[in-house]
Coordinates of C-alpha atoms and ligand atoms in Angstrom, one line a residue:
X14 CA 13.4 4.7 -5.5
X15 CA 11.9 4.0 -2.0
X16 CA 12.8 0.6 -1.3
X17 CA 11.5 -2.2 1.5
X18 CA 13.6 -3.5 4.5
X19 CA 13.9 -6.7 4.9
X20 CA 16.1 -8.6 7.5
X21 CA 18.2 -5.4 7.9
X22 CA 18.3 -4.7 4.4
X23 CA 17.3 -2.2 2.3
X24 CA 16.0 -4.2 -1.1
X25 CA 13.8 -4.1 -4.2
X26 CA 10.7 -6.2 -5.0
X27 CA 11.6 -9.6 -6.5
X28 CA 9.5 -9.0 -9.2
X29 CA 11.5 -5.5 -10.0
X30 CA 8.2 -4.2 -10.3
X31 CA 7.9 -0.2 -9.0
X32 CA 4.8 1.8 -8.6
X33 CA 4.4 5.7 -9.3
X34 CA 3.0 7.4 -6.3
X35 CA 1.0 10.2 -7.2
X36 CA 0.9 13.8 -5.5
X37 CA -3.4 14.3 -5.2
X38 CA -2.8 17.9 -5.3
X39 CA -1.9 18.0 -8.4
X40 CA -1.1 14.6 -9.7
X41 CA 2.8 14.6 -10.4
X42 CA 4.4 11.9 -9.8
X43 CA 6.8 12.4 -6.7
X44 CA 7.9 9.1 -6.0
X45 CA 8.8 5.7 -7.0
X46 CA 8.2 2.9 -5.0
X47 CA 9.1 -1.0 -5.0
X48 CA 5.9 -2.9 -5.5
X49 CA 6.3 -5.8 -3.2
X50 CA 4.2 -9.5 -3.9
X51 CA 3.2 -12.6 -2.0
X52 CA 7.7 -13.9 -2.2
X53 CA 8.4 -10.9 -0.8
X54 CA 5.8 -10.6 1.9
X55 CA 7.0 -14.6 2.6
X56 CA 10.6 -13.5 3.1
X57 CA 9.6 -11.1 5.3
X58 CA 7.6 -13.2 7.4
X59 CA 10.6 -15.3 7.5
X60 CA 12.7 -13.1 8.5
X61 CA 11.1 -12.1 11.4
X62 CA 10.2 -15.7 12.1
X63 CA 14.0 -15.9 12.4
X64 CA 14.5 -12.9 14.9
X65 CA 11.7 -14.1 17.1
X66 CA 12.5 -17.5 17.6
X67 CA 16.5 -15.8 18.4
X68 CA 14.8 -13.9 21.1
X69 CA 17.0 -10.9 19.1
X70 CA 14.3 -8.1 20.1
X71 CA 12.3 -10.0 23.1
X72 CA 15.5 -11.6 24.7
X73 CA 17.1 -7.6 25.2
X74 CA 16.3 -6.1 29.1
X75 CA 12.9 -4.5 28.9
X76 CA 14.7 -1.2 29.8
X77 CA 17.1 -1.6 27.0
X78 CA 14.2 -2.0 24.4
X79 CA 12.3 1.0 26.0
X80 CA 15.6 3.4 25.4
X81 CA 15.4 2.2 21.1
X82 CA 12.0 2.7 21.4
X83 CA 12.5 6.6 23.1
X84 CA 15.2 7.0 20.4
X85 CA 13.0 6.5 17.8
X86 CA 10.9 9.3 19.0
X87 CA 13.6 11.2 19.2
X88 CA 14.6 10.7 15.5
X89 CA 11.0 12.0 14.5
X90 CA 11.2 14.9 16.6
X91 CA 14.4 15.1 15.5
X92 CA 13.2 14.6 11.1
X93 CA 10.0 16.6 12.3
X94 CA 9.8 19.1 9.7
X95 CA 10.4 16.8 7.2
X96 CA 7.7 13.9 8.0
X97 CA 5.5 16.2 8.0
X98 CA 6.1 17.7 4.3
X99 CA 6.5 14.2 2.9
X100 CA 2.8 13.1 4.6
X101 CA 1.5 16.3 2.8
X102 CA 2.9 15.5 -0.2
X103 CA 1.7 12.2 0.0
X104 CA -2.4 12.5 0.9
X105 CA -2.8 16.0 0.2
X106 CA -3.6 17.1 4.0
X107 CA -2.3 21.0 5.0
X108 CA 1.2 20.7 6.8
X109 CA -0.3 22.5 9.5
X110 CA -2.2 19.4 10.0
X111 CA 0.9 16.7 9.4
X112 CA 2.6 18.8 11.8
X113 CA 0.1 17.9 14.8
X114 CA 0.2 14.2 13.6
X115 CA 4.2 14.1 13.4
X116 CA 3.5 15.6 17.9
X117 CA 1.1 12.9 18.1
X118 CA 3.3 10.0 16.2
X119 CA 6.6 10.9 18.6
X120 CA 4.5 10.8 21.8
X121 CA 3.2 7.4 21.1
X122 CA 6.7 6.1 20.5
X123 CA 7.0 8.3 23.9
X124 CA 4.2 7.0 25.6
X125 CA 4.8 3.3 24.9
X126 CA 8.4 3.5 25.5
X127 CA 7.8 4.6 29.0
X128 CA 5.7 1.6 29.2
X129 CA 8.1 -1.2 28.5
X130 CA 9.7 -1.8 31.9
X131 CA 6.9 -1.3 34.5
X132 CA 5.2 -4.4 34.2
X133 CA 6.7 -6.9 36.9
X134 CA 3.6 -9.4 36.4
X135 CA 1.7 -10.2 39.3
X136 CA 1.2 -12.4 42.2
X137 CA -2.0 -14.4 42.5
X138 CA -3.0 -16.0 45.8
X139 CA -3.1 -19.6 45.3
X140 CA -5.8 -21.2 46.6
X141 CA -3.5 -24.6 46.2
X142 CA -1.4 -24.9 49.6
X143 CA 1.8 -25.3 49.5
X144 CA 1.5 -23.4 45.5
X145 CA 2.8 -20.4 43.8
X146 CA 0.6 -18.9 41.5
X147 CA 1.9 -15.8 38.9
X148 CA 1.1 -14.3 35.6
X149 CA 3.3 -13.1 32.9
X150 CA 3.4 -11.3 29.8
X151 CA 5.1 -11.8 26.9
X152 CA 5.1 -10.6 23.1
X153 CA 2.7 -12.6 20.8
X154 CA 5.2 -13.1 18.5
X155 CA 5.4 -12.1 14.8
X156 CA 3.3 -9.9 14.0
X157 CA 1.7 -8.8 10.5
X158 CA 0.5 -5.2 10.6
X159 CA -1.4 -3.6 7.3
X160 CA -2.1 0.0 7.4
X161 CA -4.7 2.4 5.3
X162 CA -3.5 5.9 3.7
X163 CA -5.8 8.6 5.4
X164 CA -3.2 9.0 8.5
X165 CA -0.2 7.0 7.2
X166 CA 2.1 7.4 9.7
X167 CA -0.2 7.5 12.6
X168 CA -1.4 4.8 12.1
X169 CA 1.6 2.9 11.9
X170 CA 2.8 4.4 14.9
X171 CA -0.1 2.9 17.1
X172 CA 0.9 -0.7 16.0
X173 CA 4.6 0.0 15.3
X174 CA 5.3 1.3 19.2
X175 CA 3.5 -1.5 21.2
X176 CA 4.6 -4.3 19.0
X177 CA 8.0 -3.0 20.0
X178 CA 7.1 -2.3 23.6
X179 CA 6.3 -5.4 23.9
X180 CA 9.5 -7.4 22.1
X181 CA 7.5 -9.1 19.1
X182 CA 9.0 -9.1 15.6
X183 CA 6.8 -7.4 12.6
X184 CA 6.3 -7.1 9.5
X185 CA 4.6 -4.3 7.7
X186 CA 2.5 -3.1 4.8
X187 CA 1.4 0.8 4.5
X188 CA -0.6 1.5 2.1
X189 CA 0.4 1.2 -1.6
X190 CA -0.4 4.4 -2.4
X191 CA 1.0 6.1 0.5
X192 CA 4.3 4.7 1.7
X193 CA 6.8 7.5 2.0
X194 CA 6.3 8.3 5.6
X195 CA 6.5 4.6 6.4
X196 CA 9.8 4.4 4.5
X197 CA 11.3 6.8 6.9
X198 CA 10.6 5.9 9.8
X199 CA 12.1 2.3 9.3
X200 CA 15.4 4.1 7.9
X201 CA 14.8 6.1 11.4
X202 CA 14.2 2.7 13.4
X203 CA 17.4 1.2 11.8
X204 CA 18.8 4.3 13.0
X205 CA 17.9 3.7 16.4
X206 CA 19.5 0.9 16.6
X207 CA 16.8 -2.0 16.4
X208 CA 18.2 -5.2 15.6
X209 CA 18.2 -6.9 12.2
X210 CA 15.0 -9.0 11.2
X211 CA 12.7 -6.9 14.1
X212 CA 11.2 -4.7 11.7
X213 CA 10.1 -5.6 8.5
X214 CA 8.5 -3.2 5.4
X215 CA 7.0 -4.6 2.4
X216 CA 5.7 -2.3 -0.1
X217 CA 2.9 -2.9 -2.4
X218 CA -0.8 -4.4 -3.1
X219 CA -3.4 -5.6 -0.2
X220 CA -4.8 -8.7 -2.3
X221 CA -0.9 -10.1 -2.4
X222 CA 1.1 -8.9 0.2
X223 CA -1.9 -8.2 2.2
X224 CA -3.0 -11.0 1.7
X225 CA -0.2 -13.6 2.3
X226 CA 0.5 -11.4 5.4
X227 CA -3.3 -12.2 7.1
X228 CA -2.9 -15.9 5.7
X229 CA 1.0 -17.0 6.1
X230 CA 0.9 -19.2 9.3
X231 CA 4.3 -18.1 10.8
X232 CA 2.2 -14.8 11.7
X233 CA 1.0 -15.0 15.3
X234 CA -1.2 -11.5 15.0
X235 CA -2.7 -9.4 12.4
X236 CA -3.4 -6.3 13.1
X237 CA -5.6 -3.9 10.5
X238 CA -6.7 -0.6 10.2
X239 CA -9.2 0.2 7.1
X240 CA -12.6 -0.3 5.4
X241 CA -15.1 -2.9 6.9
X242 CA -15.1 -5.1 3.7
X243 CA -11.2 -5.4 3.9
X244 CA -10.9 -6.1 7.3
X245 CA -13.7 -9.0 7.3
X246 CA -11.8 -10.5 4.5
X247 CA -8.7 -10.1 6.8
X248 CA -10.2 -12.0 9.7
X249 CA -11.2 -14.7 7.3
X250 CA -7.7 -15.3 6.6
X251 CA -6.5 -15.1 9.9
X252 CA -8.6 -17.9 10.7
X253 CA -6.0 -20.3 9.0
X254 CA -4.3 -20.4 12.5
X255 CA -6.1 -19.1 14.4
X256 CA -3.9 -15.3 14.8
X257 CA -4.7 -12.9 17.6
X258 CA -6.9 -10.6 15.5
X259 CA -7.0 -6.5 15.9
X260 CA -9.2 -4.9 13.3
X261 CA -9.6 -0.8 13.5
X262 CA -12.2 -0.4 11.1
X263 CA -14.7 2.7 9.5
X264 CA -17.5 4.5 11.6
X265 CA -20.5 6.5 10.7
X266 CA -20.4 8.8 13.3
X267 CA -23.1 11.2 14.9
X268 CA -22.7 14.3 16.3
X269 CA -25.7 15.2 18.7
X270 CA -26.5 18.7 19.0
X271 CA -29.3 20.0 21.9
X272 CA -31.3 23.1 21.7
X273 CA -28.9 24.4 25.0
X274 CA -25.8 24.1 23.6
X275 CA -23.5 26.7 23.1
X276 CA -24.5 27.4 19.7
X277 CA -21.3 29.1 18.1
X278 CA -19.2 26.2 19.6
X279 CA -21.4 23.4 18.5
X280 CA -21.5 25.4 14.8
X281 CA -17.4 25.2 14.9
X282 CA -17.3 21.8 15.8
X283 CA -19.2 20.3 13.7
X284 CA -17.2 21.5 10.9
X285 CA -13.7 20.5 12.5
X286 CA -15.5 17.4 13.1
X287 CA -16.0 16.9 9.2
X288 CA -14.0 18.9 7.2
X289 CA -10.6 18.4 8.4
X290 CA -8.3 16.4 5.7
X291 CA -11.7 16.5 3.9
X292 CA -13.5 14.2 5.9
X293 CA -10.8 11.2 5.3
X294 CA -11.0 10.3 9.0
X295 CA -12.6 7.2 10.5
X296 CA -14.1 9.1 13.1
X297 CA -15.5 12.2 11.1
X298 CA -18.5 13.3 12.4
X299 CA -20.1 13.2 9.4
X300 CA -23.7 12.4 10.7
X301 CA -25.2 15.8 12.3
X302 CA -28.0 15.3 14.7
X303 CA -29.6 18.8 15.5
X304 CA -32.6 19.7 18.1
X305 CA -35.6 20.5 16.1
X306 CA -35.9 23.9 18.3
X307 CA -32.6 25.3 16.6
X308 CA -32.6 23.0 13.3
X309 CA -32.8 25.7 11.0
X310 CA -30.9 28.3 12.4
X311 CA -28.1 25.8 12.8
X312 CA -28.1 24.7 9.5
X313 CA -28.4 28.6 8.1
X314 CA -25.3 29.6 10.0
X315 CA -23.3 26.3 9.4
X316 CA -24.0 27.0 5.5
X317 CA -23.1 30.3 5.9
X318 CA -19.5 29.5 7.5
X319 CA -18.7 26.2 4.9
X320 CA -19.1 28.3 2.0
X321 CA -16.2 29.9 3.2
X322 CA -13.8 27.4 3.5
X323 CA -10.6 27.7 1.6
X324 CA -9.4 23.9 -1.0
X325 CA -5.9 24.7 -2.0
X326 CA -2.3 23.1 -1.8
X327 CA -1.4 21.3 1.7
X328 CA 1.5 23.3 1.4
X329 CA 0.0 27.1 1.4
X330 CA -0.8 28.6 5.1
X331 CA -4.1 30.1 4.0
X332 CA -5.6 26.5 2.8
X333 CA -7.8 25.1 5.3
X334 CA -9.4 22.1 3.1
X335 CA -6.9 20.2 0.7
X336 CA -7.9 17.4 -2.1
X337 CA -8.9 13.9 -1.8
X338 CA -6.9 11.0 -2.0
X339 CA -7.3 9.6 -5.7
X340 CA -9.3 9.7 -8.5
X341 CA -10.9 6.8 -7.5
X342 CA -11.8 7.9 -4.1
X343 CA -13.2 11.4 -5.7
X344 CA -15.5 9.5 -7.9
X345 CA -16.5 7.6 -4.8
X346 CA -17.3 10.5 -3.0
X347 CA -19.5 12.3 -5.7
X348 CA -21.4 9.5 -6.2
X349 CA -22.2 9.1 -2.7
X350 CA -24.1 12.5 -2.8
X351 CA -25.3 11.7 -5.9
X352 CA -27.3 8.8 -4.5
X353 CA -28.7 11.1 -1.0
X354 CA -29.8 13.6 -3.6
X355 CA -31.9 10.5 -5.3
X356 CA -32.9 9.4 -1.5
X357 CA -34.3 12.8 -1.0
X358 CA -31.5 15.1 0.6
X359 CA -31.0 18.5 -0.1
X360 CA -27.7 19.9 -1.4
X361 CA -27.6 23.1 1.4
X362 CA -24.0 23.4 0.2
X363 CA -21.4 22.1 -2.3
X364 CA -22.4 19.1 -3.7
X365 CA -20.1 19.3 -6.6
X366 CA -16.3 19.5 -7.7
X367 CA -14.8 23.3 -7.6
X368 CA -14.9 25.4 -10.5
X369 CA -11.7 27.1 -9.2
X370 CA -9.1 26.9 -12.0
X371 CA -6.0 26.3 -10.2
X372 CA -7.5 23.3 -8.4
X373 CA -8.3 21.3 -11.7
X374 CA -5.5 19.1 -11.1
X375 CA -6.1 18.0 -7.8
X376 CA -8.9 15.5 -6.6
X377 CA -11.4 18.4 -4.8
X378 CA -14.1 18.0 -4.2
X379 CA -16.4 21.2 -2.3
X380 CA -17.7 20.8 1.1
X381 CA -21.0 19.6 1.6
X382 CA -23.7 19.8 3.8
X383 CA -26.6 17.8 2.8
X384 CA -30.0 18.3 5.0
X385 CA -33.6 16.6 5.0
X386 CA -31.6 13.2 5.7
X387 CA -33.6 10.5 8.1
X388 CA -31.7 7.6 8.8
X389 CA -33.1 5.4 6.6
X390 CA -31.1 6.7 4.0
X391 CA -28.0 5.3 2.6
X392 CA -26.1 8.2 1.9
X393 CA -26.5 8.5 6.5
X394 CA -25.6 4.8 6.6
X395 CA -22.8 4.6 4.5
X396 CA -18.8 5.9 5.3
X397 CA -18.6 8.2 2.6
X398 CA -15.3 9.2 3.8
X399 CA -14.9 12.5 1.9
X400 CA -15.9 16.4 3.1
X401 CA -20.1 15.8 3.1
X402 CA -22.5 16.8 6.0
X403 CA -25.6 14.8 6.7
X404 CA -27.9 16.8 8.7
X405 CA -30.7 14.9 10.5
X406 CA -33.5 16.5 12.9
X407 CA -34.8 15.0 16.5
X408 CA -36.9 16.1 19.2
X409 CA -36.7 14.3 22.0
X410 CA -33.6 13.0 23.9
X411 CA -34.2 9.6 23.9
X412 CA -35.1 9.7 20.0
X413 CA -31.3 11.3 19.3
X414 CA -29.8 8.3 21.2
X415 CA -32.2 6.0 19.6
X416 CA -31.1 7.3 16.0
X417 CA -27.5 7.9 17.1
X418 CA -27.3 3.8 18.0
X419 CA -29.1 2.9 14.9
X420 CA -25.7 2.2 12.6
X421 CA -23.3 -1.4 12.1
X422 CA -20.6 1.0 13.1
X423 CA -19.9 2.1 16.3
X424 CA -16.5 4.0 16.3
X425 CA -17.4 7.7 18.1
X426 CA -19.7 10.0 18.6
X427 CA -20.1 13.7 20.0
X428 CA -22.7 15.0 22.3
X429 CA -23.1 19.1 22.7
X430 CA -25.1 20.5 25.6
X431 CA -25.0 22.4 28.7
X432 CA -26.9 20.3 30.7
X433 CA -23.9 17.8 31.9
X434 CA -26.6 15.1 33.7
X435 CA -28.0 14.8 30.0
X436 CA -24.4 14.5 28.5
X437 CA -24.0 11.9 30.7
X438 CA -27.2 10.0 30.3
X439 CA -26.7 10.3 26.6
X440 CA -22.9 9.1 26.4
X441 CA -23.7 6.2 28.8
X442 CA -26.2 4.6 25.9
X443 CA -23.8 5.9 22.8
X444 CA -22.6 2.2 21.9
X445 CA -19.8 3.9 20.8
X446 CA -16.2 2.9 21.4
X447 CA -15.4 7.2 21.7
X448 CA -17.6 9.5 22.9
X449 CA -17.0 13.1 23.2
X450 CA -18.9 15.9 25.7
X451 CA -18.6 19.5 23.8
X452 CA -16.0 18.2 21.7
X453 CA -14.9 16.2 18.6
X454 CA -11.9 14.0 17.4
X455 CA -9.8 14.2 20.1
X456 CA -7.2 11.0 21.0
X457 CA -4.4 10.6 22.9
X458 CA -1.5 8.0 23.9
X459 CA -3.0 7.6 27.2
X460 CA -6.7 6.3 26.1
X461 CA -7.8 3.1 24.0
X462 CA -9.3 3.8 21.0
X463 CA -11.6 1.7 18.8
X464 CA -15.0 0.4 17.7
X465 CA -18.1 -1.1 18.6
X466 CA -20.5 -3.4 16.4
X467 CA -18.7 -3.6 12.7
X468 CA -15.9 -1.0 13.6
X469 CA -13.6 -3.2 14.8
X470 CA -12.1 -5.8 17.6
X471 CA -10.0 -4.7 20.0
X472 CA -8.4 -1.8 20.8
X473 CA -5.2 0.4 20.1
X474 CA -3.3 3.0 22.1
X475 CA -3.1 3.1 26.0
X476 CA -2.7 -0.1 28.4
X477 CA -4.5 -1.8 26.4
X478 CA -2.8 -1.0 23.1
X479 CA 0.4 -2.6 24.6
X480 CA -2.1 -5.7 25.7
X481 CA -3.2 -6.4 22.6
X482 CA 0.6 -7.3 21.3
X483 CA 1.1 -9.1 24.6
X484 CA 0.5 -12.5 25.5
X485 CA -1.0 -13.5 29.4
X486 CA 1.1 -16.6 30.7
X487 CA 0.1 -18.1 34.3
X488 CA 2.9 -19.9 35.5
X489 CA 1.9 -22.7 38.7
X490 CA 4.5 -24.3 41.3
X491 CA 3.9 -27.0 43.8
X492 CA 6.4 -26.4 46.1
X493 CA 5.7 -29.5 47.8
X494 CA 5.5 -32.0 45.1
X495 CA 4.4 -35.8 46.0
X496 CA 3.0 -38.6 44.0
X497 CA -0.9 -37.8 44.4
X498 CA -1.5 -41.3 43.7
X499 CA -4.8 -40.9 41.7
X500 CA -4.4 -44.6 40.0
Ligands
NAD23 N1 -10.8 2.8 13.1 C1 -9.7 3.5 12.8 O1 -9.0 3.9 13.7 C2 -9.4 3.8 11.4 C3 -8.3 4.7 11.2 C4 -8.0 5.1 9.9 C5 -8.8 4.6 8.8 N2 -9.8 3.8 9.1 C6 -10.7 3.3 8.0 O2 -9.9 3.0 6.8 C7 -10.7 3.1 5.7 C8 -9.9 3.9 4.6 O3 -8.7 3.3 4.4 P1 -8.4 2.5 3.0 O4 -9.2 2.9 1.9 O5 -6.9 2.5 2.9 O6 -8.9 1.0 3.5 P2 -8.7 -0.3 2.7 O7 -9.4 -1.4 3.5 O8 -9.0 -0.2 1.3 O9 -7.1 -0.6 2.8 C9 -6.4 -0.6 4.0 C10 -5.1 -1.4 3.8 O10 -5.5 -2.8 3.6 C11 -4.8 -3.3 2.4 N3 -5.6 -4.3 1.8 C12 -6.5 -4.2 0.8 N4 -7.1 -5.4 0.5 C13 -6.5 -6.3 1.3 C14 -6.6 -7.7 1.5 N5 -7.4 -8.5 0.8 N6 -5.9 -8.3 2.5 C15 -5.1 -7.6 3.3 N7 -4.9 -6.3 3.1 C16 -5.6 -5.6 2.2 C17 -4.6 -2.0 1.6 O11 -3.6 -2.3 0.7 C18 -4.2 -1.0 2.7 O12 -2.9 -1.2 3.0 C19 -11.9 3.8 6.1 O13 -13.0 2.9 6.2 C20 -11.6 4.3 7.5 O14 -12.7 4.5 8.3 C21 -10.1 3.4 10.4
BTL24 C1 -7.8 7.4 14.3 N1 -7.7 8.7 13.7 C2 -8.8 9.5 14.2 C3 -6.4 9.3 14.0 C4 -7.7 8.6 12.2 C5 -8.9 8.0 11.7 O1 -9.0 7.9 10.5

């Protein structure tokens, strides 16, 4: 039974209530998991009330915290192997993949660790005489952190790393229907040696623990990664008192592609911008923008590759494309291409669920590349979040950036071409919060990440992913105090 931590101890919900969580490959159950509620979240909350106010994390030299911090990378590189089987038992994703993320997740812990000592604050020139004038920073506090299932531990890792960089308190809530990775790497952060009441893990629904955790007033900062219509629910709770708010929401994201682009690379791309973990990624480039010129061609040879990919178990080296997340999700996704067919698009490719026998279990669903799509439609409007393709035609360069821009979302977007001024040009006007030139998906420790428009408020990783869990003081001193004799 995987169980929360609380306050340095490992418990069950109060409720006793446990959840089944499900294996999408094949749907066995291979877990059971504590289903937390509101008390639970509450005692949480409190508990890391408690450790902030004793200055337990916060009050330790910054070098000291940074060394826990590097341990805790350790401990992953260490459990490696393992994290990364669990997370592809847990969503379904090929291990191959779980094993980059487990790189990426220990170099985060890495990067921020590094981090936690070199800020010294600075010195302002005062234009007061006889004045000093200096700004600090210091943790926000408790924070509340809530955390989707597509990249489970990922994610976690970009809020869990600068929280503790930074010497707040937290509590937080994975996804309820992917918690196992989270559950270890608290066992590994009490392991490390992080002090009791620091970090907090409540398992279990976003409408109660969720919930209480956006709303409960003893939380200084909420900070959500997820779907659009849970994260403006979120920031309506937050409103309660007024919490530093960091939302990393969903994106629609298009992929440009001009007549002078290397055509084989662009073809590749655009399928690892889509097809990896079967399009469950924020940033997918699910919205294909080709140059009329090579439109057809382009299409013709991406069908040609896509018909070739291989759905299977996470777990076998030859899969390249595993299931979806749930049932629910599936059904979600299917109907999505349901509804472009209606609009008008054309089902180049897939468009349906596998007749394969041996994947009848699992949640697949065959990749798609859907083409005759204009922006007008929904099904290019709308995260579909699953392995689909919309393919849209332009002519001109100002009518790709014009189409590219026309979206609520604004996470990232690609550009291919060999003409670097037009790159430029085009990148420049991409209200995007990513862009890549030639390339797709990439992120790293070292640079921000997060949205424009509707896909989200502020931004994670980099120096300003420790920002966002810091708090700016400006601390003034008359060094020649005298009455000033105003009245
Ligand atoms: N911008 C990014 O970096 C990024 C990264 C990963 C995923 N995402 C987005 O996440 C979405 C997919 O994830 P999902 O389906 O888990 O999202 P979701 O919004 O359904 O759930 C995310 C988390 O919020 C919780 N939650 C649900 N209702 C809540 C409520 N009322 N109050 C508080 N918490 C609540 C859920 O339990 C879960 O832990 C996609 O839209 C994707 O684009 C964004
Ligand atoms: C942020 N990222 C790309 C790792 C995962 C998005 O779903």
């Amino acid at each position: 039974m995987k169980k929360m931590f609380m306050n340095g101890e490992w418990v069950e919900s109060s409720s006793g209530e446990t959840r089944e969580i499900i294996n999408p490959y094949n749907q066995e159950v291979i877990a059971t998991a504590a289903e937390g509620n509101e008390q639970d979240a509450r005692f949480a909350i409190a508990a890391a009330r408690e450790a902030f106010d004793q200055a337990a994390w916060a009050g330790i030299p910054a070098a000291e915290r940074g060394k826990v911090v590097r341990t805790i990378a350790e401990l992953i590189e260490r459990d490696h192997e393992e994290l990364a089987e669990l997370e592809s038992l847990d969503t379904g994703k090929t291990v191959e993949e779980s094993r980059g993320d487990m790189d990426d997740i220990a170099g985060v812990f890495r990067y921020f660790a590094e981090m936690v000592d070199k800020d010294g604050g600075e010195i302002i020139d005062s234009p007061i005489p006889h004045s000093t004038s200096r700004v600090v920073h210091e943790p926000v506090g408790v924070c509340g952190q809530i955390t989707p299932w597509n990249y489970p531990l990922l994610q976690a890792s970009w809020k869990l790393a600068p929280a503790l960089a930074a010497g707040n308190t937290l509590v937080m809530k994975p996804s309820e229907i992917t918690p196992l990775t989270s559950v270890k790497v608290f066992e590994l952060m009490e392991e490390a040696g992080v002090p009791a009441g620091v970090v907090n893990l409540v398992l279990g629904p976003g409408d109660s623990v969720g919930a209480e955790l956006s709303a409960n007033n003893d939380v200084d900062l909420i900070s959500f990664t997820g779907g659009i219509e849970t994260g403006k629910r979120i920031m309506q709770a937050a409103s309660s008192n007024v919490k530093n708010l960091a939302l990393e929401l969903g994106g629609k994201n298009p992929n440009i592609v001009f007549a002078d682009a290397d055509f084989e690379t662009a073809v590749d791309q655009a399928m690892n911008a889509v097809f990896f973990h079967a399009g469950q990624i924020c940033s997918a480039g699910t919205r294909l923008m080709v140059e009329e010129r090579i439109h057809d061609d382009f299409v013709n040879k991406l069908v040609d590759r896509v018909k070739n990919i291989k759905l299977g178990s996470g777990f076998d080296e030859s899969t390249q494309m595993g299931p979806l997340i749930s049932k629910e999700h599936l059904n979600k996704v299917a109907h999505y291409v349901e509804n472009g067919k209606k609009e008008g698009a054309t089902v180049a490719v897939g468009g349906d669920y596998p007749d394969d026998p041996e994947l009848q279990k699992g949640f697949f669903y065959l990749p798609t590349v859907l083409t005759g799509c204009t922006t007008d439609m929904r099904v290019v409007q709308d995260e579909g979040f699953g392995p689909v393709i919309t393919v849209e035609k332009f002519s001109t360069e100002a009518e790709a950036v014009r189409l590219a821009n026309d979206s609520i979302y604004g996470l990232s977007g690609g550009v291919f071409t060999n003409d670097i001024d037009k790159a430029e040009r085009c990148v420049r006007k991409m209200r995007m919060g990513t862009v890549w030139i030639n390339d797709v998906n990439l992120y790293f420790p070292h640079a921000p990440w997060g949205g424009y428009k509707q896909s989200g408020v502020g931004r994670e990783l980099g120096k300003t992913g420790l920002e966002e869990y810091q708090e700016t003081k400006h601390i003034f001193q008359n060094l020649k105090p005298e009455p000033v004799n105003w009245f």
